[in-house]
Coordinates of C-alpha atoms and ligand atoms in Angstrom, one line a residue:
X93 CA 170.0 44.9 151.7
X94 CA 171.9 43.6 148.7
X95 CA 175.5 42.6 148.4
X96 CA 176.3 46.4 148.7
X97 CA 175.5 46.4 152.4
X98 CA 179.2 46.4 153.3
X99 CA 181.2 49.6 153.5
X100 CA 184.9 50.3 153.5
X101 CA 186.0 53.0 156.0
X102 CA 186.6 56.3 154.1
X103 CA 190.3 56.6 154.9
X104 CA 191.0 53.0 153.8
X105 CA 189.0 53.4 150.6
X106 CA 191.2 56.5 149.8
X107 CA 194.3 54.4 150.0
X108 CA 193.2 52.2 147.1
X109 CA 190.8 54.2 145.1
X110 CA 190.5 57.6 143.4
X111 CA 187.1 59.3 143.2
X112 CA 185.7 61.4 140.4
X113 CA 182.6 63.5 141.2
X114 CA 180.2 65.5 139.1
X115 CA 177.2 67.6 140.0
X116 CA 173.9 68.4 138.4
X117 CA 172.1 71.3 140.1
X118 CA 168.6 72.4 139.4
X119 CA 167.7 75.9 140.3
X120 CA 164.1 77.3 140.2
X121 CA 164.4 80.8 138.8
X122 CA 162.8 83.6 140.8
X123 CA 160.8 85.0 137.9
X124 CA 157.3 86.4 138.8
X125 CA 155.6 84.2 136.3
X126 CA 156.1 80.7 134.9
X127 CA 158.3 79.7 131.9
X128 CA 155.7 79.4 129.2
X129 CA 152.6 81.1 130.7
X130 CA 151.5 84.0 132.9
X131 CA 150.7 82.0 136.0
X132 CA 152.4 83.4 139.1
X133 CA 155.0 81.4 141.0
X134 CA 154.6 82.2 144.7
X135 CA 155.8 79.3 146.9
X136 CA 153.3 77.6 149.3
X137 CA 150.1 78.8 147.7
X138 CA 146.9 76.7 147.9
X139 CA 147.4 73.6 145.7
X140 CA 146.4 74.0 142.0
X141 CA 145.5 77.7 142.5
X142 CA 148.4 78.9 140.2
X143 CA 147.5 77.0 137.0
X144 CA 146.1 77.7 133.5
X145 CA 145.5 75.7 130.3
X146 CA 149.2 76.1 129.2
X147 CA 150.8 74.7 132.3
X148 CA 148.1 72.1 132.6
X149 CA 148.8 71.0 129.1
X150 CA 145.2 71.3 127.9
X151 CA 144.7 70.7 124.1
X152 CA 145.1 73.7 121.9
X153 CA 147.1 75.8 124.4
X154 CA 150.4 77.2 123.2
X155 CA 153.5 78.2 125.2
X156 CA 155.3 81.5 125.0
X157 CA 158.9 81.9 126.3
X158 CA 159.4 84.1 129.4
X159 CA 162.0 86.6 128.4
X160 CA 163.1 87.2 132.0
X161 CA 163.9 83.5 132.4
X162 CA 166.2 83.7 129.3
X163 CA 167.9 86.8 130.7
X164 CA 168.4 85.1 134.1
X165 CA 169.9 82.0 132.4
X166 CA 172.3 84.1 130.3
X167 CA 173.2 85.9 133.5
X168 CA 174.1 82.6 135.2
X169 CA 175.9 81.4 132.1
X170 CA 178.1 84.5 131.9
X171 CA 178.8 84.4 135.7
X172 CA 180.0 80.8 135.1
X173 CA 182.3 81.9 132.3
X174 CA 180.2 80.1 129.7
X175 CA 179.7 80.7 125.9
X176 CA 176.2 81.9 125.2
X177 CA 174.6 80.3 122.2
X178 CA 173.8 82.6 119.3
X179 CA 170.9 80.3 118.4
X180 CA 169.3 77.4 120.2
X181 CA 166.1 75.6 120.5
X182 CA 163.9 74.0 123.1
X183 CA 163.2 70.3 122.9
X184 CA 160.5 67.9 124.0
X185 CA 161.6 65.3 126.5
X186 CA 158.9 62.6 126.3
X187 CA 158.0 60.6 129.4
X188 CA 154.9 59.8 131.3
X189 CA 154.6 60.9 134.9
X190 CA 151.5 62.0 136.8
X191 CA 153.0 65.3 138.0
X192 CA 153.8 66.3 134.4
X193 CA 150.5 67.2 132.8
X194 CA 151.6 67.3 129.2
X195 CA 153.4 64.0 129.4
X196 CA 156.4 65.7 128.0
X197 CA 158.7 68.3 129.5
X198 CA 159.9 71.3 127.5
X199 CA 163.7 71.2 128.0
X200 CA 166.9 71.7 126.1
X201 CA 168.8 68.8 124.7
X202 CA 171.6 69.1 122.2
X203 CA 171.3 72.9 121.9
X204 CA 171.7 74.3 125.5
X205 CA 171.7 78.1 126.0
X206 CA 175.1 78.2 127.8
X207 CA 178.1 75.8 127.4
X208 CA 181.7 75.3 128.5
X209 CA 182.4 77.4 131.5
X210 CA 184.0 77.0 134.9
X211 CA 183.7 78.0 138.6
X212 CA 186.7 78.2 140.9
X213 CA 186.2 76.7 144.3
X214 CA 188.5 77.1 147.3
X215 CA 189.0 73.6 148.9
X216 CA 191.2 73.3 151.9
X217 CA 193.5 76.1 150.7
X218 CA 193.7 75.2 147.1
X219 CA 191.7 76.3 144.1
X220 CA 189.7 73.6 142.3
X221 CA 188.5 74.7 138.9
X222 CA 185.2 73.0 138.3
X223 CA 184.4 72.8 134.6
X224 CA 180.8 73.6 133.6
X225 CA 179.5 71.4 130.8
X226 CA 176.3 73.2 130.2
X227 CA 173.6 75.5 131.6
X228 CA 170.2 74.9 130.1
X229 CA 166.6 76.0 130.7
X230 CA 163.5 73.8 131.2
X231 CA 160.2 73.8 133.0
X232 CA 159.7 72.2 136.5
X233 CA 157.2 69.4 137.1
X234 CA 154.3 69.4 139.5
X235 CA 154.5 67.8 142.9
X236 CA 153.1 64.5 144.0
X237 CA 152.1 63.8 147.6
X238 CA 151.8 60.1 148.4
X239 CA 149.4 59.5 151.3
X240 CA 149.0 56.5 153.6
X241 CA 152.4 54.8 153.3
X242 CA 155.2 54.7 155.9
X243 CA 157.9 56.3 153.8
X244 CA 156.0 59.0 151.9
X245 CA 157.1 57.3 148.7
X246 CA 154.7 56.0 146.1
X247 CA 155.3 52.3 147.1
X248 CA 152.8 51.4 149.9
X249 CA 150.8 54.6 149.5
X250 CA 147.0 54.4 149.5
X251 CA 146.5 57.3 147.2
X252 CA 148.4 60.2 145.7
X253 CA 147.6 63.9 145.3
X254 CA 149.1 66.1 142.6
X255 CA 149.7 69.9 142.9
X256 CA 150.5 71.6 139.6
X257 CA 151.4 75.0 141.0
X258 CA 155.1 74.1 140.4
X259 CA 154.5 72.7 136.9
X260 CA 156.0 75.2 134.4
X261 CA 158.2 77.2 136.8
X262 CA 161.4 77.9 135.0
X263 CA 164.2 75.6 136.0
X264 CA 167.8 75.9 135.2
X265 CA 170.1 72.9 135.1
X266 CA 173.8 73.4 135.7
X267 CA 175.9 70.4 134.8
X268 CA 179.6 70.1 135.7
X269 CA 182.1 68.3 133.8
X270 CA 183.6 65.3 135.7
X271 CA 185.8 66.6 138.5
X272 CA 188.9 64.4 139.0
X273 CA 191.8 64.9 141.3
X274 CA 190.2 66.0 144.5
X275 CA 191.1 62.7 146.3
X276 CA 190.0 62.5 149.9
X277 CA 188.7 66.1 149.6
X278 CA 186.0 64.9 147.1
X279 CA 183.1 65.0 149.6
X280 CA 184.1 68.5 150.8
X281 CA 184.8 69.7 147.3
X282 CA 181.2 68.7 146.3
X283 CA 179.7 70.6 149.2
X284 CA 181.9 73.7 148.6
X285 CA 181.0 73.7 144.9
X286 CA 177.3 73.8 145.7
X287 CA 177.9 76.4 148.4
X288 CA 179.9 78.6 146.0
X289 CA 177.3 78.1 143.3
X290 CA 174.5 79.0 145.7
X291 CA 176.2 82.2 146.8
X292 CA 176.8 83.1 143.1
X293 CA 173.2 82.5 142.2
X294 CA 172.0 84.5 145.2
X295 CA 174.3 87.4 144.3
X296 CA 172.9 87.3 140.7
X297 CA 169.4 87.8 142.1
X298 CA 168.0 85.0 139.9
X299 CA 166.7 82.6 142.6
X300 CA 166.1 82.5 146.3
X301 CA 168.2 79.3 146.3
X302 CA 166.4 77.8 149.3
X303 CA 167.4 74.1 149.4
X304 CA 164.8 73.4 152.1
X305 CA 162.0 74.7 149.8
X306 CA 163.4 72.8 146.8
X307 CA 164.4 75.9 144.8
X308 CA 168.0 74.5 144.7
X309 CA 168.3 70.7 144.2
X310 CA 171.4 68.5 143.6
X311 CA 172.1 65.2 141.9
X312 CA 175.6 64.0 142.9
X313 CA 177.6 61.7 140.6
X314 CA 180.3 59.6 142.1
X315 CA 182.7 57.0 140.6
X316 CA 185.7 55.2 141.9
X317 CA 188.7 53.7 140.1
X318 CA 191.7 51.9 141.5
X319 CA 194.6 54.3 142.1
X320 CA 196.7 54.7 138.9
X321 CA 194.0 53.1 136.7
X322 CA 193.9 54.6 133.2
X323 CA 190.1 54.7 133.1
X324 CA 187.5 56.2 135.4
X325 CA 185.0 53.9 137.1
X326 CA 181.3 53.5 136.5
X327 CA 179.4 56.4 138.1
X328 CA 176.2 56.4 140.2
X329 CA 173.8 59.3 140.3
X330 CA 172.4 60.1 143.7
X331 CA 169.2 62.1 143.2
X332 CA 167.7 65.1 145.0
X333 CA 170.2 65.7 147.7
X334 CA 168.6 68.5 149.6
X335 CA 171.1 70.1 151.9
X336 CA 174.8 71.2 151.7
X337 CA 175.7 68.7 154.4
X338 CA 173.9 65.9 152.6
X339 CA 175.9 66.6 149.4
X340 CA 179.1 65.9 151.4
X341 CA 177.6 62.8 153.1
X342 CA 176.2 61.4 149.9
X343 CA 179.7 61.4 148.2
X344 CA 181.3 60.0 151.3
X345 CA 178.8 57.2 151.5
X346 CA 179.0 56.3 147.8
X347 CA 182.8 56.1 148.1
X348 CA 182.6 53.8 151.0
X349 CA 179.9 51.6 149.3
X350 CA 181.6 51.5 145.9
X351 CA 184.9 50.6 147.5
X352 CA 183.3 47.6 149.1
X353 CA 181.7 46.5 145.8
X354 CA 185.1 46.8 144.0
X355 CA 187.0 45.1 146.9
X356 CA 184.7 42.1 146.6
X357 CA 185.5 41.9 142.9
X358 CA 182.1 43.2 142.0
X359 CA 181.1 45.8 139.4
X360 CA 179.5 49.1 140.3
X361 CA 176.2 49.4 138.5
X362 CA 175.4 52.5 136.6
X363 CA 172.2 53.6 138.3
X364 CA 170.4 56.4 140.0
X365 CA 170.3 56.1 143.8
X366 CA 168.2 57.7 146.5
X367 CA 169.8 59.5 149.5
X368 CA 168.3 59.1 152.9
X369 CA 168.7 62.1 155.1
X370 CA 168.1 60.1 158.3
X371 CA 170.8 57.5 157.9
X372 CA 173.1 59.2 155.4
X373 CA 172.9 56.2 153.1
X374 CA 171.9 55.7 149.5
X375 CA 169.8 52.9 148.0
X376 CA 169.4 51.8 144.5
X377 CA 166.8 53.4 142.2
X378 CA 166.4 53.1 138.5
X379 CA 169.1 51.3 136.5
X380 CA 170.7 53.4 133.8
X381 CA 171.4 50.3 131.8
X382 CA 167.7 50.0 131.1
X383 CA 167.3 53.8 130.8
X384 CA 164.2 54.9 128.9
X385 CA 164.5 56.7 125.5
X386 CA 163.1 60.2 126.0
X387 CA 162.6 60.6 122.2
X388 CA 163.8 64.2 122.2
X389 CA 162.8 66.3 119.3
X390 CA 162.8 70.1 118.7
X391 CA 159.7 71.7 120.3
X392 CA 157.5 72.6 117.4
X393 CA 155.3 75.1 119.3
X394 CA 158.2 77.5 120.1
X395 CA 160.5 79.6 117.9
X396 CA 164.2 79.2 118.3
X397 CA 166.0 81.5 120.9
X398 CA 168.6 83.8 119.3
X399 CA 169.7 86.3 122.0
X400 CA 171.1 89.4 120.3
X401 CA 174.8 89.9 121.0
X402 CA 174.3 93.5 122.2
X403 CA 171.8 92.3 124.7
X404 CA 174.2 89.6 126.0
X405 CA 176.9 92.2 126.4
X406 CA 174.5 94.5 128.3
X407 CA 173.8 91.6 130.7
X408 CA 177.5 90.9 131.0
X409 CA 178.2 94.6 131.8
X410 CA 175.5 94.6 134.6
X411 CA 176.8 91.4 136.4
X412 CA 177.4 92.0 140.1
X413 CA 180.8 91.4 141.7
X414 CA 181.5 87.7 141.9
X415 CA 181.4 86.1 145.4
X416 CA 185.1 85.3 145.4
X417 CA 186.1 88.8 144.4
X418 CA 183.7 90.3 147.0
X419 CA 185.2 88.0 149.7
X420 CA 188.7 89.2 148.8
X421 CA 187.6 92.8 148.9
X422 CA 185.8 92.5 152.2
X423 CA 188.7 90.6 153.8
X424 CA 191.0 93.5 153.0
X425 CA 188.5 96.1 154.1
X426 CA 187.8 94.3 157.4
X427 CA 191.4 93.3 157.9
X428 CA 190.5 89.7 158.7
X429 CA 192.7 86.6 158.3
X430 CA 191.9 84.0 155.7
X431 CA 190.8 81.6 158.4
X432 CA 188.4 84.3 159.9
X433 CA 187.0 84.9 156.5
X434 CA 186.5 81.2 155.9
X435 CA 184.7 80.8 159.2
X436 CA 182.4 83.7 158.3
X437 CA 181.6 82.1 154.9
X438 CA 181.1 78.7 156.3
X439 CA 178.7 80.0 158.9
X440 CA 176.7 81.8 156.2
X441 CA 177.4 85.0 158.0
X442 CA 179.1 87.1 155.4
X443 CA 176.1 89.1 154.2
X444 CA 174.9 89.5 157.8
X445 CA 178.3 90.9 158.9
X446 CA 178.5 93.1 155.9
X447 CA 175.0 94.5 156.7
X448 CA 176.0 95.0 160.3
X449 CA 179.2 96.9 159.3
X450 CA 177.1 98.9 156.8
X451 CA 174.8 99.9 159.7
X452 CA 177.7 101.3 161.6
X453 CA 179.4 98.5 163.7
X454 CA 183.1 97.8 163.5
X455 CA 184.0 94.7 161.5
X456 CA 185.5 93.1 164.7
X457 CA 182.3 93.7 166.7
X458 CA 180.0 92.6 163.9
X459 CA 182.0 89.4 163.5
X460 CA 182.1 88.8 167.2
X461 CA 178.3 89.0 167.6
X462 CA 177.4 86.9 164.6
X463 CA 180.0 84.2 165.0
X464 CA 179.7 84.1 168.8
X465 CA 176.4 84.8 170.6
X466 CA 174.1 84.6 167.6
X467 CA 175.7 81.5 166.1
X468 CA 175.1 79.8 169.5
X469 CA 171.5 80.9 169.5
X470 CA 171.1 79.6 165.9
X471 CA 172.7 76.3 166.9
X472 CA 170.6 75.9 170.0
X473 CA 167.4 76.4 168.1
X474 CA 168.5 74.4 165.1
X475 CA 168.0 77.3 162.7
X476 CA 170.2 79.1 160.1
X477 CA 171.8 82.4 161.2
X478 CA 169.8 84.2 158.4
X479 CA 166.6 82.9 159.9
X480 CA 167.1 84.5 163.3
X481 CA 164.6 87.2 164.2
X482 CA 167.2 89.9 164.4
X483 CA 168.4 92.2 161.7
X484 CA 172.0 93.4 161.0
X485 CA 170.9 96.9 161.8
X486 CA 169.6 95.7 165.3
X487 CA 172.9 94.0 165.9
X488 CA 174.8 97.1 165.0
X489 CA 172.6 99.1 167.5
X490 CA 173.4 96.6 170.3
X491 CA 177.1 96.9 169.4
X492 CA 176.8 100.7 169.6
X493 CA 175.0 100.6 173.0
X494 CA 177.9 98.5 174.3
X495 CA 180.5 100.8 172.8
X496 CA 178.9 103.9 174.4
X497 CA 178.6 102.2 177.8
X498 CA 174.8 102.0 178.0
X499 CA 175.0 98.2 178.0
X500 CA 177.7 95.7 179.2
X501 CA 178.1 92.4 177.4
X502 CA 175.8 90.6 179.8
X503 CA 173.0 93.1 179.4
X504 CA 173.6 93.1 175.6
X505 CA 173.0 89.3 175.6
X506 CA 169.7 89.9 177.5
X507 CA 168.7 92.6 174.9
X508 CA 169.5 90.1 172.1
X509 CA 167.4 87.4 173.7
X510 CA 164.5 89.8 174.0
X511 CA 164.8 91.0 170.4
X512 CA 164.9 87.3 169.3
X513 CA 161.8 86.7 171.4
X514 CA 159.9 89.4 169.5
X515 CA 159.9 92.1 172.2
X516 CA 160.9 94.8 169.7
X517 CA 164.1 96.5 168.7
X518 CA 167.1 97.1 171.0
X519 CA 166.1 100.5 172.2
X520 CA 162.6 99.4 173.0
X521 CA 163.9 96.5 174.9
X522 CA 166.4 98.6 176.9
X523 CA 163.6 101.0 177.8
X524 CA 160.8 98.4 178.5
X525 CA 163.1 96.2 180.7
X526 CA 165.1 99.1 182.2
X527 CA 168.3 97.3 181.2
X528 CA 170.7 100.1 180.9
X529 CA 174.0 100.0 182.9
X530 CA 173.7 101.7 186.3
X531 CA 176.0 104.6 186.0
X532 CA 174.6 106.6 188.9
X533 CA 177.7 106.9 191.2
X534 CA 175.5 107.5 194.3
X535 CA 173.6 104.3 193.8
X536 CA 176.7 102.3 193.0
X537 CA 178.5 103.7 196.1
X538 CA 175.6 102.7 198.3
X539 CA 175.6 99.2 196.8
X540 CA 179.4 98.9 197.4
X541 CA 179.1 100.0 201.1
X542 CA 176.3 97.5 201.6
X543 CA 178.4 94.7 200.1
X544 CA 181.4 95.6 202.3
X545 CA 179.2 95.7 205.4
X546 CA 177.7 92.3 204.6
X547 CA 181.1 90.6 203.9
X548 CA 183.4 91.8 206.7
X549 CA 185.8 88.8 206.3
X550 CA 186.3 89.4 202.6
X551 CA 186.7 93.2 203.2
X552 CA 189.4 92.5 205.8
X553 CA 191.4 90.4 203.4
X554 CA 191.3 93.1 200.7
X555 CA 192.3 95.7 203.3
X556 CA 195.2 93.5 204.2
X557 CA 196.4 93.7 200.6
X558 CA 194.8 90.6 199.0
X559 CA 193.3 92.5 196.1
X560 CA 192.6 89.2 194.3
X561 CA 190.1 88.4 197.0
X562 CA 187.7 91.1 195.8
X563 CA 185.5 88.7 193.8
X564 CA 182.7 88.1 196.3
X565 CA 182.3 91.8 196.9
X566 CA 182.1 92.5 193.2
X567 CA 179.6 89.6 192.9
X568 CA 177.4 91.1 195.7
X569 CA 177.3 94.5 194.0
X570 CA 176.5 93.0 190.6
X571 CA 173.7 91.0 192.2
X572 CA 172.3 94.0 194.0
X573 CA 172.2 95.9 190.7
X574 CA 170.8 92.9 188.8
X575 CA 173.9 92.8 186.7
X576 CA 173.4 96.3 185.4
X577 CA 176.6 97.9 186.8
X578 CA 179.8 98.5 185.0
X579 CA 182.0 95.8 186.6
X580 CA 185.2 97.6 186.0
X581 CA 183.9 100.7 187.7
X582 CA 182.5 98.7 190.7
X583 CA 185.9 97.1 191.2
X584 CA 187.5 100.6 191.2
X585 CA 185.0 101.8 193.8
X586 CA 185.5 98.8 196.1
X587 CA 189.3 99.2 196.0
X588 CA 189.0 103.0 196.6
X589 CA 187.0 102.2 199.8
X590 CA 189.4 99.4 201.0
X591 CA 192.9 100.4 200.1
Ligands
LIG109 ZN1 150.0 78.5 133.6

């Protein structure tokens, strides 16, 4: 550890300092083929099976721009309220790295495709307008695997393997303007910005936006200045923060660390930092003060990109409803409070509930199942709601079976367990496990009589007018019917017998 080992508790840091944050987000586009060649882009394929002379940078090969990638980038730019360039060029960014076969990356430099937009983000009840500096298009690098070291990093590794399947996949970089004025909400604002951006990109259908698979990656910039200071502080750039929660933690940690540096009369160094998921801390990486010169120049192997205005307008006209507008519409349709809607959004359950409602469930039931029982299951197994092995249509069916009296809540939970365990759809499970509610009055009456006979003391109390003492009898009947009786009906039957 260096002199930056000390931290100032977050709340204390906020009394003296004002943070400014900024985010650079990389999104792998979901095009079928790569940015400059026809190689396919399926995730998780055999290493180096999706490569060709172009994406391996072999001499004499020439790139050709993927039109769908341009269209997707324009779609993103328009959804972020950007200006779409009438004419722009790709540029070569020159640097040496083993996972970059050409030893340069085709990117965009001073002529990005989209500029000067914004995204509104709701943060603790107020709208923060996040300025978008630029949206540009580039190609992804390959992937290095460092083997033999303790950390998986190159230092200490015995050897490294390189997989070029990812090299050349279209990558969009979305860069915000500095975001001042969020104060103590800065860490949350950073997380909510990325969340909103992810939902927007998913809605646009341009990427599968899976942070865990690296198709959405964030660099988080943080700086601190003394409250009331006329200038912003020096920023650090925390690289490749790979979950929404980590975005928030990275900002929080940097604020606590930088406050300690400034308190000690030190100077925050402009540098890139690495985020460590396990400890929630950052450590120093490259210093920006000795940053390399990428020697950008216009890419000579590609013609400029000049998207026709009528094409841009067609893309604009076909944009889907923005996430914020959709949330407002659904909230009205479902008659939910703002807090309920926020809970749904935060749980990532909005699309699931919408799908369940579309499949016939009431909004209240759909919300209840996804935010209650299913959220608990997801939490217990450490998965996302969307990764649970149950579809919105199946949840709607369970809800319907409860509404029609075939299942009670307890049986419904058993059906859900079985569906999650892969035993089939709700109807198959109900049939295979004979889980339907016992509604045969004869069978229920027999069970009630047996329970009364077996519990004479309790029965006597109820007969004497202590209706509240009915519990053990009810329990006995439910046990006898393996929980498959309608409890309200059983209670009625017991009271009919005893009062
Ligand atoms: Zn290729």
